[in-house]
XYZ file of C-alpha atoms in Angstrom:
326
model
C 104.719 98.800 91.368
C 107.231 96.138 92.857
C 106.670 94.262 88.878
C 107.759 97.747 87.185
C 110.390 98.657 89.776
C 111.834 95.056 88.837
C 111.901 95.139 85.043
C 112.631 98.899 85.182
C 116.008 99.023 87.273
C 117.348 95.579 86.339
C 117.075 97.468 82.523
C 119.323 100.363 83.922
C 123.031 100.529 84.178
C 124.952 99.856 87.201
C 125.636 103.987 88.216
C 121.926 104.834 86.793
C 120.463 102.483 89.099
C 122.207 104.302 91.734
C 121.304 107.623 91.169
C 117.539 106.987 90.810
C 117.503 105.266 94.067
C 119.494 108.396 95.573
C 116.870 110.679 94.204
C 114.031 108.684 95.693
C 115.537 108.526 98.690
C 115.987 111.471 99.008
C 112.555 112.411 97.975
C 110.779 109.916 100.660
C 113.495 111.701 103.332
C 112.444 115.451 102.160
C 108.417 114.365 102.601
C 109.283 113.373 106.352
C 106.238 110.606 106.249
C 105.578 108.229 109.014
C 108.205 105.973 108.241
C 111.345 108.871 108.133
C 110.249 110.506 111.551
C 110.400 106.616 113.023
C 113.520 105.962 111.762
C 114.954 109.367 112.904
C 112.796 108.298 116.511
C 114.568 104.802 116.411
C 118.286 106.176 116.039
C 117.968 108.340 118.761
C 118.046 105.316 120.772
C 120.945 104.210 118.802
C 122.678 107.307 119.316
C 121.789 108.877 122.279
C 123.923 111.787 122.068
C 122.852 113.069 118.917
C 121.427 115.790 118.300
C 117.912 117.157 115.293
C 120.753 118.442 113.108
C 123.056 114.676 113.164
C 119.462 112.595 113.369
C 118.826 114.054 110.305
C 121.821 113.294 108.482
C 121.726 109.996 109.482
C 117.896 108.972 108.348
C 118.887 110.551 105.367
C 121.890 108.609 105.470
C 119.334 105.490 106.256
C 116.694 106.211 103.521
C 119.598 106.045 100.779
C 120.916 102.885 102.645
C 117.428 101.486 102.277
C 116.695 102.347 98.641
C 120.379 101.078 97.342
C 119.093 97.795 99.151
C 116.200 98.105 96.493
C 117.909 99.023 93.690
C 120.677 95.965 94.246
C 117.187 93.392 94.988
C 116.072 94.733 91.813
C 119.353 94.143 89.466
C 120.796 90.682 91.450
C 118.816 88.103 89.283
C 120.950 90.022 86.163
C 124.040 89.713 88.080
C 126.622 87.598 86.878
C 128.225 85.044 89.647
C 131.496 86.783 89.617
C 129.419 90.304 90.605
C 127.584 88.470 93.247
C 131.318 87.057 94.943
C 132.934 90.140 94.528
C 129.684 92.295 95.699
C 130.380 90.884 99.158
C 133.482 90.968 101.431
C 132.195 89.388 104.937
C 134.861 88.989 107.799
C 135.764 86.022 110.083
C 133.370 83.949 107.213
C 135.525 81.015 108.893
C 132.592 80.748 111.552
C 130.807 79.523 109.496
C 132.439 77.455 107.237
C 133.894 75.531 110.438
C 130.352 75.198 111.738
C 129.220 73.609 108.227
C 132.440 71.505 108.089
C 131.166 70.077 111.522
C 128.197 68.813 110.011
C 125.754 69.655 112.958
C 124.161 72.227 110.923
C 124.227 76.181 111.328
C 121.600 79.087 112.103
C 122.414 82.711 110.325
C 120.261 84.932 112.478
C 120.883 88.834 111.152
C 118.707 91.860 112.055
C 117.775 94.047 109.039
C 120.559 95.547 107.854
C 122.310 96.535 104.420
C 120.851 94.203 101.918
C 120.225 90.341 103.099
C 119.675 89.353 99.720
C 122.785 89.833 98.812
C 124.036 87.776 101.289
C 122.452 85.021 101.042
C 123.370 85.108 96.969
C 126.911 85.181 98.178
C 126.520 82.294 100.170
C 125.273 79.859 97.388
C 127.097 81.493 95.004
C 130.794 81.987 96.492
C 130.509 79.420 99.331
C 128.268 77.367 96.996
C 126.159 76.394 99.972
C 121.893 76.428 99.581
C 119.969 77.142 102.258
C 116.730 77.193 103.607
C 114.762 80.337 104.993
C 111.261 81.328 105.423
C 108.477 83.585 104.080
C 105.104 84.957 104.927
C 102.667 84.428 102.045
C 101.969 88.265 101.006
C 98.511 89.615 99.547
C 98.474 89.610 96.454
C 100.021 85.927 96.250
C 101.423 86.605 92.638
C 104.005 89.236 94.274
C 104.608 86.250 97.101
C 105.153 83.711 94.217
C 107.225 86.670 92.321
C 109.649 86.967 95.755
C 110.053 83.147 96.186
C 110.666 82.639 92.340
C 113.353 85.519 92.816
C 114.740 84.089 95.982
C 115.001 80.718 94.263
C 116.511 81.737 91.849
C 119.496 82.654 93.820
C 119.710 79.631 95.574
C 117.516 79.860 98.478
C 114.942 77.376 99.763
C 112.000 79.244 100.851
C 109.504 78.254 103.147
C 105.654 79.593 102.890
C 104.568 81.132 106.995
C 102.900 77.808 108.366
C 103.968 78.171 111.865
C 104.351 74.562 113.539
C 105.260 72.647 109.781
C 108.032 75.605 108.841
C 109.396 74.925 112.314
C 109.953 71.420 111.602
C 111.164 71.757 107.977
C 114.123 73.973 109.512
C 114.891 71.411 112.150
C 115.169 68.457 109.908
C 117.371 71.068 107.630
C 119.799 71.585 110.196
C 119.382 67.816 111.602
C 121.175 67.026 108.144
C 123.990 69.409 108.463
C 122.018 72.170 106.592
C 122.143 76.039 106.890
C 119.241 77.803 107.671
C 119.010 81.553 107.800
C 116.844 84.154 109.939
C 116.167 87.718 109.844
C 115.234 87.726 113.396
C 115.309 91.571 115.848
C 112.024 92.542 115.868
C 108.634 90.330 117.200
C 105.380 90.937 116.497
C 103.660 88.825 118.094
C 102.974 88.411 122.081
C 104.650 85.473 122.588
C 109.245 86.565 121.723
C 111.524 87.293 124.011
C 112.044 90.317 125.961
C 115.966 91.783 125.438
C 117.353 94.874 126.368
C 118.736 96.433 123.522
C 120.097 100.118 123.365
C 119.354 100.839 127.506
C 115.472 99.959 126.890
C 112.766 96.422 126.376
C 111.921 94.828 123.540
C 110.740 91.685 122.182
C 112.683 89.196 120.097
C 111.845 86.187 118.513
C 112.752 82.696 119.933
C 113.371 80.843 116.764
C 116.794 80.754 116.231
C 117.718 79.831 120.274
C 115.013 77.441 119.802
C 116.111 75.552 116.731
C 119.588 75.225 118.199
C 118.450 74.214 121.278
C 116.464 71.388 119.663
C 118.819 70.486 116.585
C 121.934 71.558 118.208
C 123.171 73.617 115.500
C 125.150 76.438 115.440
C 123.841 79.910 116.014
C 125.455 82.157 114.695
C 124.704 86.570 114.769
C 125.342 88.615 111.755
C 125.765 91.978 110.769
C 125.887 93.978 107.611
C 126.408 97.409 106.394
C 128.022 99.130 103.149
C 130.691 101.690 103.110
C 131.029 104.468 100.057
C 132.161 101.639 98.108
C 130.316 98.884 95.626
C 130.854 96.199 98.071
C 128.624 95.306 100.703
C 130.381 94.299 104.018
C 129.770 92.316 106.472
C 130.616 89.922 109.760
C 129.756 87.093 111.288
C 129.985 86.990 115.285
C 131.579 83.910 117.046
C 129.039 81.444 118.293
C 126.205 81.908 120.684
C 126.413 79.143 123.484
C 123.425 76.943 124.831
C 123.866 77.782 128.691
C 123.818 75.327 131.161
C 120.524 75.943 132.547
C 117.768 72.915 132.543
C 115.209 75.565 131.983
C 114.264 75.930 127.880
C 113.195 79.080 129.009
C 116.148 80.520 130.466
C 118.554 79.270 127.473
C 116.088 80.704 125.220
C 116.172 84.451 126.956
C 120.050 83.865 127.102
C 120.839 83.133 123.981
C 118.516 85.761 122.351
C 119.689 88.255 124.441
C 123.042 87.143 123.227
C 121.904 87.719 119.383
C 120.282 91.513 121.112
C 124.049 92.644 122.078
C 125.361 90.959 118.606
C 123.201 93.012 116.486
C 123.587 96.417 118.864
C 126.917 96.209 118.241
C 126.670 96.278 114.777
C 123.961 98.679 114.397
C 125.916 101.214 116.870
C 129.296 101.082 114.151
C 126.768 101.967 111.294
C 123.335 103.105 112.385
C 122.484 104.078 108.988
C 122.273 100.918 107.423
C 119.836 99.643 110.172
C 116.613 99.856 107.943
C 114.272 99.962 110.851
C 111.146 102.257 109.980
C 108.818 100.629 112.197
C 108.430 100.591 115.448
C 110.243 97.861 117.336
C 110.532 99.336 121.357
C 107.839 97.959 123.838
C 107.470 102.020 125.161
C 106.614 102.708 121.559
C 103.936 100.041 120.945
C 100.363 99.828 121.850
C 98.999 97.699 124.373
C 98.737 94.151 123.426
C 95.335 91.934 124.605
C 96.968 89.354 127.101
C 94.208 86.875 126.069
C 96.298 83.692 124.094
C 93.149 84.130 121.877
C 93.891 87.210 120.920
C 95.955 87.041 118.098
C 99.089 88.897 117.581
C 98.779 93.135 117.321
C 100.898 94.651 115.387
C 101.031 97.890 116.169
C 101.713 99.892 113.474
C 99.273 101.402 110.467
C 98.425 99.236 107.016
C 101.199 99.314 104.848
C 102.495 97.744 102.091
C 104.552 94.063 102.604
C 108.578 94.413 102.495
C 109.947 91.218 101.168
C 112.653 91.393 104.061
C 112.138 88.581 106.345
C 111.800 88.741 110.659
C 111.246 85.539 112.011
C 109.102 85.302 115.435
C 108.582 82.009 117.198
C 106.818 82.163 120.564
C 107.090 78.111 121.491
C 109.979 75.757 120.748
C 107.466 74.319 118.248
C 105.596 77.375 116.263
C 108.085 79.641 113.984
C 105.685 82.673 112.465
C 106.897 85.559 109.887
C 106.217 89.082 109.317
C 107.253 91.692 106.518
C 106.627 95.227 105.986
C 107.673 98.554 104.887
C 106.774 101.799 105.881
């Protein structure tokens, strides 16, 4: 399916592409499965105060946010360079060029929003800067070696899920002045950070305070969304500090707490391009077996892999990955 979807829409024109990913949305929104009433369950948090009638416009609102994000993954590799710079229009972009200029290296942590993909094309392609990220290796591996081919191809250095040996590949990135980049709200595992984010708990994952605690890079929140135009928008948030604390511990549930408020803040100016359809509050998970030899839960029923990547890291020296869609 992800094969035809590929060779399919990067066939179609520009406004066609559009439209069928409208209609699908649409569709998927008019079915109300698992993955709509979620969403529509997760933006309540978001906006409190809203009521069936506004939830509803905005997870329909969300579904179309999250299919143009597929229909743009689909067309970028046929995207000339000039669409890719002119696709995105990020603000205060100077935090990170100064942090690159600096030479200590930089961490792009971003929750998943609007279309990452695009972003990170922008980067090497405008700012003609590579980078490295990470991936989990997906079942069947020839759709994992189809999304690292395609993420290559745009510039990116991606990293197969190997826990302790992708934690040290990052470090020695950003060691030499390199820029790494995380999709990094939501923890599966039993071992991220616990944030408060929208009034209620959830986990995090450590990664990014970790690796700038270790490297000291610069860590730096994103956010993205898109507005009724082509363009994709964006900005990056100034700097998270390390605090002064000699506990790792502490920094680490500072700083990702810091990267919590970042993303709400984003998310609450445009909740519909937050493309959350699982479920990411600790009140809304199942119990997880304490036991270390447990093994992460995730919560949530089989589904198929979403090439979007969340980091989770539970030590200073173990980064892990997860993907899905609904």
């Amino acid at each position: 399916m992800y094969g035809l979807g590929w060779s399919a829409v990067k066939a179609l024109p520009e406004p066609a592409a559009r439209a069928l990913g409208r209609t699908i949305a649409d569709t998927a929104w008019r079915q109300r499965g698992k993955g709509v009433r979620r969403l529509e369950s997760n933006l309540a948090r978001v906006v409190p105060d809203a009521g069936p009638e506004r939830l509803r416009e905005l997870s329909r609102a969300g579904m179309r946010s999250y299919l143009r994000y597929w229909m743009e993954s689909f067309r970028l590799p046929a995207w000339s360079k000039d669409r890719i710079r002119g696709g995105f229009d990020p603000e205060d972009v100077h935090h990170l060029t100064d942090g690159l200029a600096a030479g200590n290296g930089v961490i792009l942590a971003l929750p998943h929003m609007a279309n990452w993909d695009l972003a990170g094309a922008w980067v090497t392609t405008a700012l003609e800067t590579p980078f490295t990220t990470v991936a989990e290796v997906l079942k069947p591996e020839s759709l994992y070696h189809r999304f690292v081919a395609y993420r290559e191809g745009l510039g990116m250095e991606v990293l197969p899920h190997t826990g302790a040996a992708a934690f040290g590949t990052l470090a020695r990135r950003l060691r030499a002045g390199g820029l790494v980049c995380l999709v990094a709200e939501r923890d599966l595992s039993a071992r991220g950070v616990e944030v408060d984010f929208f009034g209620e708990k959830t986990r995090m994952p450590a990664g990014p305070a970790a690796l700038a605690q270790q490297t000291g890079a610069l860590l730096l929140p994103v956010t993205l969304w898109y507005d009724d135009s082509p363009v994709m928008r964006g900005r990056v948030h100034p700097p998270v500090p390390v605090p002064p604390s000699d506990e790792r511990a502490v920094r680490t549930g500072v700083m990702t707490q810091a990267l919590a408020d970042a993303y709400a803040s984003g998310i609450a100016a445009h909740p519909e391009d937050w493309h959350m359809l699982q479920r990411l509050w600790l009140a809304d998970l199942p119990a997880r077996d304490p036991r270390p030899d447990a093994g992460p839960a995730s919560g949530r029923p089989p589904a198929p892999r979403d090439p979007k990547t969340a980091t989770e890291t539970g030590t200073a020296t173990e980064t892990e990955t997860e993907t899905e869609t609904t």
